[in-house]
Amino acid sequence: MEKREFILDGLNCANCANKIEKMANNINGVNSANLDFMNKKLKVEIDINGNSELVVKEIKGIVDKIEPDVKV
């Protein structure tokens, strides 16, 4: 299992954070995703058989779709 942590700079919407977390948990190859809204950190556990770079790309796409002004 590989662990990744993303800082979501500029995330100010708790509802949007919840959507990002839910969608990240649905990515193929992700074992778990947990977004700490107070610290603006998304912690993701990626299956060792998954393509971590593809997961990263999908997470960035999700954040861009929900909150275009947030920087990952």
GROMACS .gro file of N, CA, C and O in nm:
model
  288
    1MET      N    1   0.084  -0.117   0.000
    1MET     CA    2   0.000   0.000   0.000
    1MET      C    3   0.089   0.124   0.000
    1MET      O    4   0.186   0.131   0.072
    2GLU      N    5   0.053   0.220  -0.083
    2GLU     CA    6   0.126   0.346  -0.092
    2GLU      C    7   0.039   0.457  -0.034
    2GLU      O    8  -0.080   0.463  -0.061
    3LYS      N    9   0.100   0.543   0.047
    3LYS     CA   10   0.027   0.655   0.106
    3LYS      C   11   0.072   0.785   0.041
    3LYS      O   12   0.191   0.807   0.022
    4ARG      N   13  -0.025   0.867   0.006
    4ARG     CA   14   0.002   0.998  -0.051
    4ARG      C   15  -0.075   1.103   0.027
    4ARG      O   16  -0.184   1.076   0.078
    5GLU      N   17  -0.019   1.222   0.035
    5GLU     CA   18  -0.086   1.332   0.104
    5GLU      C   19  -0.086   1.454   0.011
    5GLU      O   20   0.018   1.488  -0.045
    6PHE      N   21  -0.201   1.514  -0.004
    6PHE     CA   22  -0.217   1.630  -0.091
    6PHE      C   23  -0.263   1.749  -0.007
    6PHE      O   24  -0.354   1.735   0.074
    7ILE      N   25  -0.202   1.863  -0.028
    7ILE     CA   26  -0.246   1.986   0.036
    7ILE      C   27  -0.336   2.059  -0.062
    7ILE      O   28  -0.296   2.084  -0.176
    8LEU      N   29  -0.455   2.092  -0.018
    8LEU     CA   30  -0.553   2.158  -0.103
    8LEU      C   31  -0.558   2.306  -0.065
    8LEU      O   32  -0.641   2.349   0.015
    9ASP      N   33  -0.467   2.381  -0.122
    9ASP     CA   34  -0.451   2.522  -0.091
    9ASP      C   35  -0.569   2.603  -0.146
    9ASP      O   36  -0.598   2.600  -0.265
   10GLY      N   37  -0.638   2.672  -0.055
   10GLY     CA   38  -0.751   2.756  -0.096
   10GLY      C   39  -0.886   2.690  -0.077
   10GLY      O   40  -0.988   2.747  -0.113
   11LEU      N   41  -0.890   2.571  -0.019
   11LEU     CA   42  -1.017   2.501   0.004
   11LEU      C   43  -1.087   2.564   0.124
   11LEU      O   44  -1.037   2.560   0.236
   12ASN      N   45  -1.204   2.624   0.098
   12ASN     CA   46  -1.278   2.693   0.205
   12ASN      C   47  -1.421   2.645   0.220
   12ASN      O   48  -1.496   2.698   0.300
   13CYS      N   49  -1.461   2.546   0.143
   13CYS     CA   50  -1.599   2.498   0.142
   13CYS      C   51  -1.604   2.355   0.199
   13CYS      O   52  -1.551   2.262   0.138
   14ALA      N   53  -1.668   2.341   0.315
   14ALA     CA   54  -1.676   2.210   0.380
   14ALA      C   55  -1.757   2.112   0.295
   14ALA      O   56  -1.724   1.994   0.287
   15ASN      N   57  -1.863   2.158   0.231
   15ASN     CA   58  -1.945   2.072   0.146
   15ASN      C   59  -1.864   2.022   0.027
   15ASN      O   60  -1.872   1.905  -0.010
   16CYS      N   61  -1.784   2.110  -0.031
   16CYS     CA   62  -1.699   2.072  -0.144
   16CYS      C   63  -1.594   1.970  -0.098
   16CYS      O   64  -1.562   1.876  -0.171
   17ALA      N   65  -1.540   1.990   0.021
   17ALA     CA   66  -1.441   1.897   0.076
   17ALA      C   67  -1.502   1.758   0.090
   17ALA      O   68  -1.438   1.658   0.057
   18ASN      N   69  -1.626   1.753   0.135
   18ASN     CA   70  -1.696   1.626   0.150
   18ASN      C   71  -1.714   1.557   0.014
   18ASN      O   72  -1.694   1.436   0.001
   19LYS      N   73  -1.748   1.635  -0.088
   19LYS     CA   74  -1.764   1.580  -0.223
   19LYS      C   75  -1.632   1.526  -0.276
   19LYS      O   76  -1.627   1.418  -0.337
   20ILE      N   77  -1.525   1.602  -0.254
   20ILE     CA   78  -1.392   1.559  -0.300
   20ILE      C   79  -1.353   1.427  -0.234
   20ILE      O   80  -1.306   1.335  -0.300
   21GLU      N   81  -1.375   1.418  -0.103
   21GLU     CA   82  -1.342   1.295  -0.029
   21GLU      C   83  -1.422   1.176  -0.083
   21GLU      O   84  -1.366   1.069  -0.107
   22LYS      N   85  -1.552   1.194  -0.103
   22LYS     CA   86  -1.637   1.085  -0.154
   22LYS      C   87  -1.591   1.039  -0.291
   22LYS      O   88  -1.582   0.919  -0.318
   23MET      N   89  -1.564   1.135  -0.380
   23MET     CA   90  -1.523   1.099  -0.516
   23MET      C   91  -1.385   1.034  -0.517
   23MET      O   92  -1.360   0.942  -0.595
   24ALA      N   93  -1.294   1.079  -0.430
   24ALA     CA   94  -1.161   1.020  -0.422
   24ALA      C   95  -1.170   0.875  -0.374
   24ALA      O   96  -1.094   0.789  -0.420
   25ASN      N   97  -1.262   0.847  -0.284
   25ASN     CA   98  -1.281   0.710  -0.235
   25ASN      C   99  -1.334   0.617  -0.343
   25ASN      O  100  -1.321   0.495  -0.332
   26ASN      N  101  -1.395   0.673  -0.448
   26ASN     CA  102  -1.451   0.592  -0.556
   26ASN      C  103  -1.353   0.569  -0.670
   26ASN      O  104  -1.387   0.501  -0.767
   27ILE      N  105  -1.233   0.623  -0.662
   27ILE     CA  106  -1.133   0.604  -0.767
   27ILE      C  107  -1.083   0.460  -0.760
   27ILE      O  108  -1.051   0.409  -0.652
   28ASN      N  109  -1.073   0.397  -0.875
   28ASN     CA  110  -1.023   0.260  -0.883
   28ASN      C  111  -0.877   0.257  -0.836
   28ASN      O  112  -0.796   0.334  -0.885
   29GLY      N  113  -0.846   0.171  -0.741
   29GLY     CA  114  -0.711   0.160  -0.687
   29GLY      C  115  -0.691   0.232  -0.556
   29GLY      O  116  -0.588   0.217  -0.492
   30VAL      N  117  -0.791   0.309  -0.513
   30VAL     CA  118  -0.782   0.379  -0.385
   30VAL      C  119  -0.846   0.293  -0.277
   30VAL      O  120  -0.962   0.255  -0.288
   31ASN      N  121  -0.768   0.262  -0.172
   31ASN     CA  122  -0.821   0.186  -0.059
   31ASN      C  123  -0.900   0.277   0.034
   31ASN      O  124  -1.005   0.238   0.084
   32SER      N  125  -0.847   0.396   0.060
   32SER     CA  126  -0.919   0.492   0.142
   32SER      C  127  -0.868   0.633   0.113
   32SER      O  128  -0.752   0.653   0.076
   33ALA      N  129  -0.958   0.728   0.130
   33ALA     CA  130  -0.924   0.869   0.116
   33ALA      C  131  -0.991   0.943   0.231
   33ALA      O  132  -1.109   0.921   0.260
   34ASN      N  133  -0.916   1.028   0.299
   34ASN     CA  134  -0.967   1.102   0.413
   34ASN      C  135  -0.922   1.247   0.401
   34ASN      O  136  -0.803   1.276   0.396
   35LEU      N  137  -1.019   1.339   0.396
   35LEU     CA  138  -0.986   1.480   0.382
   35LEU      C  139  -1.003   1.548   0.517
   35LEU      O  140  -1.111   1.548   0.575
   36ASP      N  141  -0.894   1.605   0.566
   36ASP     CA  142  -0.894   1.683   0.690
   36ASP      C  143  -0.918   1.828   0.650
   36ASP      O  144  -0.827   1.897   0.605
   37PHE      N  145  -1.043   1.873   0.665
   37PHE     CA  146  -1.081   2.006   0.618
   37PHE      C  147  -1.007   2.117   0.693
   37PHE      O  148  -0.966   2.217   0.632
   38MET      N  149  -0.987   2.100   0.823
   38MET     CA  150  -0.920   2.205   0.902
   38MET      C  151  -0.777   2.228   0.854
   38MET      O  152  -0.730   2.341   0.846
   39ASN      N  153  -0.706   2.120   0.821
   39ASN     CA  154  -0.567   2.131   0.776
   39ASN      C  155  -0.554   2.130   0.624
   39ASN      O  156  -0.443   2.141   0.572
   40LYS      N  157  -0.667   2.113   0.557
   40LYS     CA  158  -0.672   2.114   0.410
   40LYS      C  159  -0.581   2.008   0.348
   40LYS      O  160  -0.511   2.032   0.251
   41LYS      N  161  -0.584   1.888   0.409
   41LYS     CA  162  -0.500   1.778   0.361
   41LYS      C  163  -0.587   1.659   0.324
   41LYS      O  164  -0.673   1.618   0.400
   42LEU      N  165  -0.560   1.605   0.206
   42LEU     CA  166  -0.626   1.483   0.160
   42LEU      C  167  -0.524   1.370   0.169
   42LEU      O  168  -0.421   1.374   0.101
   43LYS      N  169  -0.553   1.273   0.255
   43LYS     CA  170  -0.465   1.157   0.271
   43LYS      C  171  -0.527   1.039   0.198
   43LYS      O  172  -0.643   1.006   0.222
   44VAL      N  173  -0.447   0.977   0.110
   44VAL     CA  174  -0.498   0.870   0.025
   44VAL      C  175  -0.408   0.748   0.039
   44VAL      O  176  -0.286   0.759   0.037
   45GLU      N  177  -0.471   0.631   0.053
   45GLU     CA  178  -0.399   0.504   0.052
   45GLU      C  179  -0.430   0.436  -0.080
   45GLU      O  180  -0.546   0.409  -0.112
   46ILE      N  181  -0.325   0.410  -0.158
   46ILE     CA  182  -0.340   0.352  -0.291
   46ILE      C  183  -0.296   0.206  -0.287
   46ILE      O  184  -0.191   0.174  -0.231
   47ASP      N  185  -0.377   0.121  -0.347
   47ASP     CA  186  -0.345  -0.021  -0.357
   47ASP      C  187  -0.211  -0.037  -0.429
   47ASP      O  188  -0.185   0.031  -0.528
   48ILE      N  189  -0.127  -0.126  -0.379
   48ILE     CA  190   0.006  -0.145  -0.437
   48ILE      C  191  -0.002  -0.189  -0.583
   48ILE      O  192   0.090  -0.163  -0.661
   49ASN      N  193  -0.112  -0.251  -0.623
   49ASN     CA  194  -0.129  -0.293  -0.762
   49ASN      C  195  -0.187  -0.183  -0.850
   49ASN      O  196  -0.195  -0.198  -0.971
   50GLY      N  197  -0.229  -0.072  -0.787
   50GLY     CA  198  -0.287   0.038  -0.863
   50GLY      C  199  -0.179   0.126  -0.925
   50GLY      O  200  -0.063   0.122  -0.887
   51ASN      N  201  -0.219   0.206  -1.020
   51ASN     CA  202  -0.129   0.300  -1.085
   51ASN      C  203  -0.138   0.432  -1.010
   51ASN      O  204  -0.233   0.508  -1.028
   52SER      N  205  -0.040   0.459  -0.925
   52SER     CA  206  -0.046   0.578  -0.839
   52SER      C  207  -0.047   0.708  -0.917
   52SER      O  208  -0.114   0.803  -0.878
   53GLU      N  209   0.022   0.714  -1.029
   53GLU     CA  210   0.023   0.837  -1.108
   53GLU      C  211  -0.114   0.864  -1.170
   53GLU      O  212  -0.155   0.980  -1.180
   54LEU      N  213  -0.184   0.758  -1.209
   54LEU     CA  214  -0.319   0.774  -1.262
   54LEU      C  215  -0.414   0.822  -1.152
   54LEU      O  216  -0.499   0.907  -1.176
   55VAL      N  217  -0.397   0.769  -1.032
   55VAL     CA  218  -0.479   0.811  -0.918
   55VAL      C  219  -0.455   0.958  -0.889
   55VAL      O  220  -0.550   1.035  -0.868
   56VAL      N  221  -0.330   1.002  -0.889
   56VAL     CA  222  -0.297   1.143  -0.864
   56VAL      C  223  -0.363   1.232  -0.969
   56VAL      O  224  -0.422   1.335  -0.936
   57LYS      N  225  -0.358   1.190  -1.093
   57LYS     CA  226  -0.419   1.267  -1.202
   57LYS      C  227  -0.570   1.277  -1.183
   57LYS      O  228  -0.629   1.384  -1.202
   58GLU      N  229  -0.633   1.167  -1.142
   58GLU     CA  230  -0.777   1.168  -1.119
   58GLU      C  231  -0.815   1.258  -1.002
   58GLU      O  232  -0.914   1.330  -1.010
   59ILE      N  233  -0.735   1.256  -0.896
   59ILE     CA  234  -0.762   1.342  -0.780
   59ILE      C  235  -0.753   1.488  -0.821
   59ILE      O  236  -0.839   1.569  -0.786
   60LYS      N  237  -0.650   1.524  -0.895
   60LYS     CA  238  -0.637   1.662  -0.941
   60LYS      C  239  -0.755   1.702  -1.028
   60LYS      O  240  -0.804   1.814  -1.018
   61GLY      N  241  -0.803   1.610  -1.112
   61GLY     CA  242  -0.919   1.638  -1.196
   61GLY      C  243  -1.045   1.659  -1.114
   61GLY      O  244  -1.126   1.748  -1.145
   62ILE      N  245  -1.064   1.579  -1.010
   62ILE     CA  246  -1.181   1.593  -0.923
   62ILE      C  247  -1.178   1.728  -0.853
   62ILE      O  248  -1.278   1.800  -0.850
   63VAL      N  249  -1.064   1.764  -0.796
   63VAL     CA  250  -1.051   1.893  -0.725
   63VAL      C  251  -1.076   2.007  -0.823
   63VAL      O  252  -1.150   2.102  -0.791
   64ASP      N  253  -1.021   1.999  -0.943
   64ASP     CA  254  -1.038   2.105  -1.042
   64ASP      C  255  -1.185   2.119  -1.084
   64ASP      O  256  -1.232   2.228  -1.107
   65LYS      N  257  -1.255   2.007  -1.092
   65LYS     CA  258  -1.396   2.009  -1.131
   65LYS      C  259  -1.483   2.071  -1.023
   65LYS      O  260  -1.572   2.150  -1.052
   66ILE      N  261  -1.456   2.035  -0.896
   66ILE     CA  262  -1.541   2.082  -0.785
   66ILE      C  263  -1.501   2.222  -0.739
   66ILE      O  264  -1.586   2.307  -0.711
   67GLU      N  265  -1.371   2.246  -0.728
   67GLU     CA  266  -1.318   2.374  -0.679
   67GLU      C  267  -1.204   2.419  -0.770
   67GLU      O  268  -1.086   2.396  -0.738
   68PRO      N  269  -1.234   2.483  -0.883
   68PRO     CA  270  -1.130   2.519  -0.980
   68PRO      C  271  -1.020   2.611  -0.927
   68PRO      O  272  -0.910   2.612  -0.980
   69ASP      N  273  -1.050   2.688  -0.821
   69ASP     CA  274  -0.949   2.782  -0.768
   69ASP      C  275  -0.856   2.719  -0.665
   69ASP      O  276  -0.761   2.782  -0.622
   70VAL      N  277  -0.881   2.594  -0.628
   70VAL     CA  278  -0.796   2.524  -0.529
   70VAL      C  279  -0.675   2.467  -0.598
   70VAL      O  280  -0.685   2.406  -0.703
   71LYS      N  281  -0.559   2.486  -0.535
   71LYS     CA  282  -0.435   2.432  -0.589
   71LYS      C  283  -0.397   2.306  -0.512
   71LYS      O  284  -0.397   2.307  -0.389
   72VAL      N  285  -0.365   2.200  -0.586
   72VAL     CA  286  -0.327   2.073  -0.524
   72VAL      C  287  -0.177   2.068  -0.513
   72VAL      O  288  -0.105   2.088  -0.608
   0.00000   0.00000   0.00000
